[in-house]
Amino acid sequence: MTTKTALITGTSRPVGLGFAIARQLAELDYHVILTARDLARAEPLAAQLRKEGHRATALRLDLTDAVSMQEAAGHLARTDGHLDALINNACAPVDFTVMSALDADLDAVRSALEVDVLGPWRLVQVLLPMLKAAPAARIVNVSSISAQQIATGLDLGASLRAPAHSFAKHSLDVLTTVLARALKDTPILVNAVDPGETATHPERGDEGEARPADESARGVIWAATLDEDGPTGELFSS
């Protein structure tokens, strides 16, 4: 039986959502590929999973660097030959303190779009041969409730809280539907998941009511392991 393989972007922090996703997929017997811009931050997390008896690999992958994406794809082609789940979890720094589009730092908006939208888009293109080589691959884009300020007019107590982050995640949700349509004649399902408020930055001291990453990861795991008749092109909140 061929081992299922999952690649997760943005797995550089022990308390991060990416690592929680990687661990839960590893517990489902996936070979998990933990990626981060800084390999030195992803490798100890992969080593921890290997120590627990799981198959885990760390790779450098920068969503602003097309070469690093090609290198990751080349490694995957040589070692596994297929990719069953791609989890686009990496995220640009969030502009939490900005409360209006009129005050947005457009350099931050540009950076967020590059990391949160263009990066995952290019990564899907680069990894598409590996996704198609799997029997029924799944692509999961990690979204945010902030995007709903744009999509539905959700009131988060500001005219547009965290505009760079919100605009980028809204664009990622749109990309999800576009990719799902493009892949409609394949077994590949593409969905976005808003994991909810998650306690991943204890150093900020403002996440007292947020839930642990392992709880928030469950919605992503659900989308990554959908049956063949599962939904595609949708946004879910976990």
PDB file of C-alpha atoms in Angstrom:
ATOM      1  CA  MET A   1       0.000   0.000   0.000  1.00  0.00           C
ATOM      2  CA  THR A   2       1.400   3.388  -1.004  1.00  0.00           C
ATOM      3  CA  THR A   3       1.857   5.846   1.861  1.00  0.00           C
ATOM      4  CA  LYS A   4      -0.209   8.985   1.543  1.00  0.00           C
ATOM      5  CA  THR A   5       1.795  12.207   1.486  1.00  0.00           C
ATOM      6  CA  ALA A   6       0.857  15.690   2.673  1.00  0.00           C
ATOM      7  CA  LEU A   7       2.770  18.941   2.295  1.00  0.00           C
ATOM      8  CA  ILE A   8       2.020  21.730   4.762  1.00  0.00           C
ATOM      9  CA  THR A   9       3.315  25.264   4.320  1.00  0.00           C
ATOM     10  CA  GLY A  10       4.111  27.527   7.256  1.00  0.00           C
ATOM     11  CA  THR A  11       5.252  24.871   9.755  1.00  0.00           C
ATOM     12  CA  SER A  12       7.879  26.725  11.731  1.00  0.00           C
ATOM     13  CA  ARG A  13       6.431  27.105  15.248  1.00  0.00           C
ATOM     14  CA  PRO A  14       5.767  24.382  17.854  1.00  0.00           C
ATOM     15  CA  VAL A  15       2.492  26.059  18.883  1.00  0.00           C
ATOM     16  CA  GLY A  16       1.484  26.928  15.320  1.00  0.00           C
ATOM     17  CA  LEU A  17      -1.493  25.659  13.384  1.00  0.00           C
ATOM     18  CA  GLY A  18       0.758  24.197  10.693  1.00  0.00           C
ATOM     19  CA  PHE A  19       2.504  21.882  13.135  1.00  0.00           C
ATOM     20  CA  ALA A  20      -0.824  20.798  14.647  1.00  0.00           C
ATOM     21  CA  ILE A  21      -2.067  19.939  11.146  1.00  0.00           C
ATOM     22  CA  ALA A  22       1.130  18.043  10.382  1.00  0.00           C
ATOM     23  CA  ARG A  23       0.902  15.998  13.573  1.00  0.00           C
ATOM     24  CA  GLN A  24      -2.733  15.033  13.026  1.00  0.00           C
ATOM     25  CA  LEU A  25      -2.074  13.965   9.448  1.00  0.00           C
ATOM     26  CA  ALA A  26       0.969  12.016  10.632  1.00  0.00           C
ATOM     27  CA  GLU A  27      -1.268  10.241  13.127  1.00  0.00           C
ATOM     28  CA  LEU A  28      -3.400   9.223  10.141  1.00  0.00           C
ATOM     29  CA  ASP A  29      -0.282   7.587   8.642  1.00  0.00           C
ATOM     30  CA  TYR A  30       0.527  10.313   6.131  1.00  0.00           C
ATOM     31  CA  HIS A  31       4.130  11.078   5.307  1.00  0.00           C
ATOM     32  CA  VAL A  32       4.083  14.740   6.296  1.00  0.00           C
ATOM     33  CA  ILE A  33       6.356  17.290   4.645  1.00  0.00           C
ATOM     34  CA  LEU A  34       6.799  20.299   6.903  1.00  0.00           C
ATOM     35  CA  THR A  35       7.909  23.394   5.033  1.00  0.00           C
ATOM     36  CA  ALA A  36       9.054  26.846   6.093  1.00  0.00           C
ATOM     37  CA  ARG A  37      11.124  29.710   4.743  1.00  0.00           C
ATOM     38  CA  ASP A  38      13.789  28.818   7.309  1.00  0.00           C
ATOM     39  CA  LEU A  39      14.630  25.114   7.204  1.00  0.00           C
ATOM     40  CA  ALA A  40      16.274  25.384  10.631  1.00  0.00           C
ATOM     41  CA  ARG A  41      12.851  26.074  12.143  1.00  0.00           C
ATOM     42  CA  ALA A  42      10.991  23.263  10.381  1.00  0.00           C
ATOM     43  CA  GLU A  43      13.574  20.509  10.901  1.00  0.00           C
ATOM     44  CA  PRO A  44      13.249  20.248  14.732  1.00  0.00           C
ATOM     45  CA  LEU A  45       9.480  19.868  14.338  1.00  0.00           C
ATOM     46  CA  ALA A  46       9.905  17.108  11.765  1.00  0.00           C
ATOM     47  CA  ALA A  47      12.474  15.466  14.041  1.00  0.00           C
ATOM     48  CA  GLN A  48       9.981  15.554  16.902  1.00  0.00           C
ATOM     49  CA  LEU A  49       7.390  13.745  14.795  1.00  0.00           C
ATOM     50  CA  ARG A  50       9.968  11.173  13.709  1.00  0.00           C
ATOM     51  CA  LYS A  51      10.855  10.601  17.366  1.00  0.00           C
ATOM     52  CA  GLU A  52       7.162   9.868  17.969  1.00  0.00           C
ATOM     53  CA  GLY A  53       7.279   7.180  15.284  1.00  0.00           C
ATOM     54  CA  HIS A  54       5.898   9.113  12.320  1.00  0.00           C
ATOM     55  CA  ARG A  55       7.336   9.673   8.868  1.00  0.00           C
ATOM     56  CA  ALA A  56       8.153  13.368   8.571  1.00  0.00           C
ATOM     57  CA  THR A  57      10.421  15.445   6.352  1.00  0.00           C
ATOM     58  CA  ALA A  58      11.379  19.115   6.568  1.00  0.00           C
ATOM     59  CA  LEU A  59      11.956  21.200   3.444  1.00  0.00           C
ATOM     60  CA  ARG A  60      12.726  24.830   2.781  1.00  0.00           C
ATOM     61  CA  LEU A  61       9.879  26.451   0.874  1.00  0.00           C
ATOM     62  CA  ASP A  62       9.451  30.206   0.488  1.00  0.00           C
ATOM     63  CA  LEU A  63       6.175  31.261  -1.131  1.00  0.00           C
ATOM     64  CA  THR A  64       7.870  34.332  -2.565  1.00  0.00           C
ATOM     65  CA  ASP A  65      10.622  32.251  -4.187  1.00  0.00           C
ATOM     66  CA  ALA A  66       9.692  30.213  -7.264  1.00  0.00           C
ATOM     67  CA  VAL A  67      13.027  28.382  -7.194  1.00  0.00           C
ATOM     68  CA  SER A  68      12.389  27.001  -3.712  1.00  0.00           C
ATOM     69  CA  MET A  69       8.998  25.734  -4.886  1.00  0.00           C
ATOM     70  CA  GLN A  70      10.581  23.943  -7.818  1.00  0.00           C
ATOM     71  CA  GLU A  71      13.185  22.426  -5.521  1.00  0.00           C
ATOM     72  CA  ALA A  72      10.478  21.162  -3.167  1.00  0.00           C
ATOM     73  CA  ALA A  73       8.578  19.693  -6.117  1.00  0.00           C
ATOM     74  CA  GLY A  74      11.730  17.996  -7.345  1.00  0.00           C
ATOM     75  CA  HIS A  75      12.352  16.440  -3.935  1.00  0.00           C
ATOM     76  CA  LEU A  76       8.774  15.187  -3.798  1.00  0.00           C
ATOM     77  CA  ALA A  77       9.010  13.699  -7.292  1.00  0.00           C
ATOM     78  CA  ARG A  78      12.180  11.816  -6.348  1.00  0.00           C
ATOM     79  CA  THR A  79      10.978  10.510  -2.992  1.00  0.00           C
ATOM     80  CA  ASP A  80       7.207   9.994  -3.054  1.00  0.00           C
ATOM     81  CA  GLY A  81       6.111  10.559  -6.645  1.00  0.00           C
ATOM     82  CA  HIS A  82       2.708  11.864  -5.632  1.00  0.00           C
ATOM     83  CA  LEU A  83       0.998  14.306  -3.261  1.00  0.00           C
ATOM     84  CA  ASP A  84      -2.314  13.439  -1.600  1.00  0.00           C
ATOM     85  CA  ALA A  85      -2.844  16.659   0.349  1.00  0.00           C
ATOM     86  CA  LEU A  86      -1.537  20.206  -0.065  1.00  0.00           C
ATOM     87  CA  ILE A  87      -2.269  22.463   2.899  1.00  0.00           C
ATOM     88  CA  ASN A  88      -1.686  26.139   2.133  1.00  0.00           C
ATOM     89  CA  ASN A  89      -1.276  27.314   5.718  1.00  0.00           C
ATOM     90  CA  ALA A  90       1.522  29.910   5.497  1.00  0.00           C
ATOM     91  CA  CYS A  91       0.468  33.477   6.115  1.00  0.00           C
ATOM     92  CA  ALA A  92       2.085  36.896   5.921  1.00  0.00           C
ATOM     93  CA  PRO A  93       2.355  38.893   9.177  1.00  0.00           C
ATOM     94  CA  VAL A  94      -1.098  40.142  10.159  1.00  0.00           C
ATOM     95  CA  ASP A  95      -1.672  43.899  10.424  1.00  0.00           C
ATOM     96  CA  PHE A  96      -3.816  43.556  13.562  1.00  0.00           C
ATOM     97  CA  THR A  97      -3.556  47.182  14.664  1.00  0.00           C
ATOM     98  CA  VAL A  98      -4.885  48.731  11.434  1.00  0.00           C
ATOM     99  CA  MET A  99      -8.638  49.380  11.510  1.00  0.00           C
ATOM    100  CA  SER A 100      -9.416  50.961   8.137  1.00  0.00           C
ATOM    101  CA  ALA A 101      -8.603  50.515   4.465  1.00  0.00           C
ATOM    102  CA  LEU A 102      -7.776  54.224   4.461  1.00  0.00           C
ATOM    103  CA  ASP A 103      -4.920  53.550   6.888  1.00  0.00           C
ATOM    104  CA  ALA A 104      -3.659  50.392   5.203  1.00  0.00           C
ATOM    105  CA  ASP A 105       0.028  50.038   4.485  1.00  0.00           C
ATOM    106  CA  LEU A 106      -0.071  49.125   0.807  1.00  0.00           C
ATOM    107  CA  ASP A 107       3.357  47.526   1.030  1.00  0.00           C
ATOM    108  CA  ALA A 108       1.868  45.196   3.649  1.00  0.00           C
ATOM    109  CA  VAL A 109      -1.098  44.545   1.350  1.00  0.00           C
ATOM    110  CA  ARG A 110       1.270  43.675  -1.491  1.00  0.00           C
ATOM    111  CA  SER A 111       3.273  41.341   0.752  1.00  0.00           C
ATOM    112  CA  ALA A 112       0.123  39.628   2.030  1.00  0.00           C
ATOM    113  CA  LEU A 113      -1.144  39.058  -1.490  1.00  0.00           C
ATOM    114  CA  GLU A 114       2.197  37.619  -2.533  1.00  0.00           C
ATOM    115  CA  VAL A 115       2.415  35.167   0.386  1.00  0.00           C
ATOM    116  CA  ASP A 116      -1.267  34.331   0.941  1.00  0.00           C
ATOM    117  CA  VAL A 117      -2.545  34.290  -2.655  1.00  0.00           C
ATOM    118  CA  LEU A 118       0.101  34.314  -5.377  1.00  0.00           C
ATOM    119  CA  GLY A 119       2.340  31.914  -3.457  1.00  0.00           C
ATOM    120  CA  PRO A 120      -0.332  29.218  -3.022  1.00  0.00           C
ATOM    121  CA  TRP A 121      -1.470  29.763  -6.615  1.00  0.00           C
ATOM    122  CA  ARG A 122       2.036  29.182  -7.976  1.00  0.00           C
ATOM    123  CA  LEU A 123       2.561  26.258  -5.610  1.00  0.00           C
ATOM    124  CA  VAL A 124      -0.537  24.514  -6.946  1.00  0.00           C
ATOM    125  CA  GLN A 125       0.780  24.998 -10.477  1.00  0.00           C
ATOM    126  CA  VAL A 126       4.216  23.633  -9.570  1.00  0.00           C
ATOM    127  CA  LEU A 127       2.870  20.653  -7.636  1.00  0.00           C
ATOM    128  CA  LEU A 128       0.037  19.821 -10.018  1.00  0.00           C
ATOM    129  CA  PRO A 129       1.809  16.798 -11.574  1.00  0.00           C
ATOM    130  CA  MET A 130       2.298  15.338  -8.083  1.00  0.00           C
ATOM    131  CA  LEU A 131      -1.331  16.088  -7.132  1.00  0.00           C
ATOM    132  CA  LYS A 132      -2.585  14.436 -10.308  1.00  0.00           C
ATOM    133  CA  ALA A 133      -0.373  11.413  -9.626  1.00  0.00           C
ATOM    134  CA  ALA A 134      -2.307  10.726  -6.409  1.00  0.00           C
ATOM    135  CA  PRO A 135      -5.591   8.803  -6.660  1.00  0.00           C
ATOM    136  CA  ALA A 136      -7.659  11.696  -5.273  1.00  0.00           C
ATOM    137  CA  ALA A 137      -5.701  14.651  -3.964  1.00  0.00           C
ATOM    138  CA  ARG A 138      -7.041  17.396  -1.710  1.00  0.00           C
ATOM    139  CA  ILE A 139      -6.027  21.061  -1.599  1.00  0.00           C
ATOM    140  CA  VAL A 140      -6.927  23.026   1.525  1.00  0.00           C
ATOM    141  CA  ASN A 141      -6.442  26.772   1.742  1.00  0.00           C
ATOM    142  CA  VAL A 142      -6.408  28.095   5.305  1.00  0.00           C
ATOM    143  CA  SER A 143      -8.647  31.157   5.380  1.00  0.00           C
ATOM    144  CA  SER A 144      -9.645  33.605   8.122  1.00  0.00           C
ATOM    145  CA  ILE A 145     -12.824  35.099   9.550  1.00  0.00           C
ATOM    146  CA  SER A 146     -11.280  38.465   8.648  1.00  0.00           C
ATOM    147  CA  ALA A 147     -12.089  37.764   4.995  1.00  0.00           C
ATOM    148  CA  GLN A 148     -15.790  37.796   5.813  1.00  0.00           C
ATOM    149  CA  GLN A 149     -15.618  41.529   6.454  1.00  0.00           C
ATOM    150  CA  ILE A 150     -15.296  41.876   2.682  1.00  0.00           C
ATOM    151  CA  ALA A 151     -17.397  38.923   1.547  1.00  0.00           C
ATOM    152  CA  THR A 152     -20.387  39.415   3.856  1.00  0.00           C
ATOM    153  CA  GLY A 153     -19.891  42.749   5.604  1.00  0.00           C
ATOM    154  CA  LEU A 154     -19.164  41.031   8.926  1.00  0.00           C
ATOM    155  CA  ASP A 155     -18.598  43.629  11.653  1.00  0.00           C
ATOM    156  CA  LEU A 156     -15.360  43.016  13.534  1.00  0.00           C
ATOM    157  CA  GLY A 157     -15.489  46.369  15.297  1.00  0.00           C
ATOM    158  CA  ALA A 158     -13.783  48.415  12.600  1.00  0.00           C
ATOM    159  CA  SER A 159     -14.448  49.614   9.077  1.00  0.00           C
ATOM    160  CA  LEU A 160     -11.899  46.991   7.948  1.00  0.00           C
ATOM    161  CA  ARG A 161      -9.824  45.350  10.647  1.00  0.00           C
ATOM    162  CA  ALA A 162      -6.412  44.123   9.438  1.00  0.00           C
ATOM    163  CA  PRO A 163      -7.002  45.245   5.837  1.00  0.00           C
ATOM    164  CA  ALA A 164      -3.925  43.584   4.308  1.00  0.00           C
ATOM    165  CA  HIS A 165      -4.686  40.245   5.945  1.00  0.00           C
ATOM    166  CA  SER A 166      -8.428  40.504   5.264  1.00  0.00           C
ATOM    167  CA  PHE A 167      -8.054  41.404   1.598  1.00  0.00           C
ATOM    168  CA  ALA A 168      -5.505  38.650   1.021  1.00  0.00           C
ATOM    169  CA  LYS A 169      -7.618  35.968   2.685  1.00  0.00           C
ATOM    170  CA  HIS A 170     -10.701  37.107   0.778  1.00  0.00           C
ATOM    171  CA  SER A 171      -8.673  36.769  -2.418  1.00  0.00           C
ATOM    172  CA  LEU A 172      -7.542  33.298  -1.313  1.00  0.00           C
ATOM    173  CA  ASP A 173     -11.189  32.278  -0.873  1.00  0.00           C
ATOM    174  CA  VAL A 174     -11.885  33.459  -4.424  1.00  0.00           C
ATOM    175  CA  LEU A 175      -8.849  31.567  -5.687  1.00  0.00           C
ATOM    176  CA  THR A 176     -10.249  28.447  -4.016  1.00  0.00           C
ATOM    177  CA  THR A 177     -13.393  28.559  -6.136  1.00  0.00           C
ATOM    178  CA  VAL A 178     -11.383  29.325  -9.287  1.00  0.00           C
ATOM    179  CA  LEU A 179      -9.046  26.369  -8.746  1.00  0.00           C
ATOM    180  CA  ALA A 180     -11.958  24.064  -7.962  1.00  0.00           C
ATOM    181  CA  ARG A 181     -13.581  24.963 -11.277  1.00  0.00           C
ATOM    182  CA  ALA A 182     -10.305  24.457 -13.143  1.00  0.00           C
ATOM    183  CA  LEU A 183      -9.946  20.983 -11.590  1.00  0.00           C
ATOM    184  CA  LYS A 184     -13.595  19.929 -11.861  1.00  0.00           C
ATOM    185  CA  ASP A 185     -12.779  17.150 -14.326  1.00  0.00           C
ATOM    186  CA  THR A 186     -10.231  15.596 -11.972  1.00  0.00           C
ATOM    187  CA  PRO A 187     -10.594  13.770  -8.623  1.00  0.00           C
ATOM    188  CA  ILE A 188      -8.869  16.733  -6.904  1.00  0.00           C
ATOM    189  CA  LEU A 189     -11.049  18.654  -4.422  1.00  0.00           C
ATOM    190  CA  VAL A 190     -10.186  22.214  -3.394  1.00  0.00           C
ATOM    191  CA  ASN A 191     -11.676  23.917  -0.338  1.00  0.00           C
ATOM    192  CA  ALA A 192     -10.922  26.726   2.081  1.00  0.00           C
ATOM    193  CA  VAL A 193     -11.236  26.390   5.855  1.00  0.00           C
ATOM    194  CA  ASP A 194     -11.438  29.172   8.423  1.00  0.00           C
ATOM    195  CA  PRO A 195      -9.972  27.518  11.543  1.00  0.00           C
ATOM    196  CA  GLY A 196     -11.379  30.152  13.911  1.00  0.00           C
ATOM    197  CA  GLU A 197      -9.530  32.120  16.561  1.00  0.00           C
ATOM    198  CA  THR A 198      -6.537  30.017  17.498  1.00  0.00           C
ATOM    199  CA  ALA A 199      -3.977  30.420  20.272  1.00  0.00           C
ATOM    200  CA  THR A 200      -0.727  30.380  18.314  1.00  0.00           C
ATOM    201  CA  HIS A 201       0.993  33.533  19.583  1.00  0.00           C
ATOM    202  CA  PRO A 202       1.251  33.325  23.386  1.00  0.00           C
ATOM    203  CA  GLU A 203       3.840  36.114  23.331  1.00  0.00           C
ATOM    204  CA  ARG A 204       1.089  38.611  22.420  1.00  0.00           C
ATOM    205  CA  GLY A 205      -0.917  37.897  25.549  1.00  0.00           C
ATOM    206  CA  ASP A 206      -4.279  38.521  23.837  1.00  0.00           C
ATOM    207  CA  GLU A 207      -5.465  34.989  23.046  1.00  0.00           C
ATOM    208  CA  GLY A 208      -7.015  34.015  26.345  1.00  0.00           C
ATOM    209  CA  GLU A 209     -10.318  32.986  24.744  1.00  0.00           C
ATOM    210  CA  ALA A 210      -8.803  31.359  21.653  1.00  0.00           C
ATOM    211  CA  ARG A 211      -8.800  27.587  21.320  1.00  0.00           C
ATOM    212  CA  PRO A 212      -5.668  25.430  21.053  1.00  0.00           C
ATOM    213  CA  ALA A 213      -4.188  24.790  17.624  1.00  0.00           C
ATOM    214  CA  ASP A 214      -4.943  21.067  17.800  1.00  0.00           C
ATOM    215  CA  GLU A 215      -8.666  21.857  18.030  1.00  0.00           C
ATOM    216  CA  SER A 216      -8.581  24.375  15.179  1.00  0.00           C
ATOM    217  CA  ALA A 217      -6.667  21.908  13.011  1.00  0.00           C
ATOM    218  CA  ARG A 218      -9.546  19.444  12.946  1.00  0.00           C
ATOM    219  CA  GLY A 219     -11.510  21.324  10.284  1.00  0.00           C
ATOM    220  CA  VAL A 220      -8.453  21.398   8.041  1.00  0.00           C
ATOM    221  CA  ILE A 221      -7.931  17.668   8.563  1.00  0.00           C
ATOM    222  CA  TRP A 222     -11.559  17.037   7.604  1.00  0.00           C
ATOM    223  CA  ALA A 223     -11.118  18.933   4.337  1.00  0.00           C
ATOM    224  CA  ALA A 224      -7.794  17.210   3.639  1.00  0.00           C
ATOM    225  CA  THR A 225      -9.333  13.744   3.985  1.00  0.00           C
ATOM    226  CA  LEU A 226     -12.697  14.205   2.233  1.00  0.00           C
ATOM    227  CA  ASP A 227     -14.289  11.248   0.492  1.00  0.00           C
ATOM    228  CA  GLU A 228     -14.524  11.284  -3.298  1.00  0.00           C
ATOM    229  CA  ASP A 229     -18.071  12.669  -3.171  1.00  0.00           C
ATOM    230  CA  GLY A 230     -17.055  15.533  -0.901  1.00  0.00           C
ATOM    231  CA  PRO A 231     -17.614  19.214  -1.683  1.00  0.00           C
ATOM    232  CA  THR A 232     -15.245  21.391  -3.677  1.00  0.00           C
ATOM    233  CA  GLY A 233     -14.857  25.126  -4.155  1.00  0.00           C
ATOM    234  CA  GLU A 234     -16.394  25.902  -0.763  1.00  0.00           C
ATOM    235  CA  LEU A 235     -15.407  27.840   2.371  1.00  0.00           C
ATOM    236  CA  PHE A 236     -15.969  26.125   5.715  1.00  0.00           C
ATOM    237  CA  SER A 237     -15.584  27.329   9.299  1.00  0.00           C
ATOM    238  CA  SER A 238     -14.288  24.842  11.817  1.00  0.00           C
TER     239      SER A 238
END
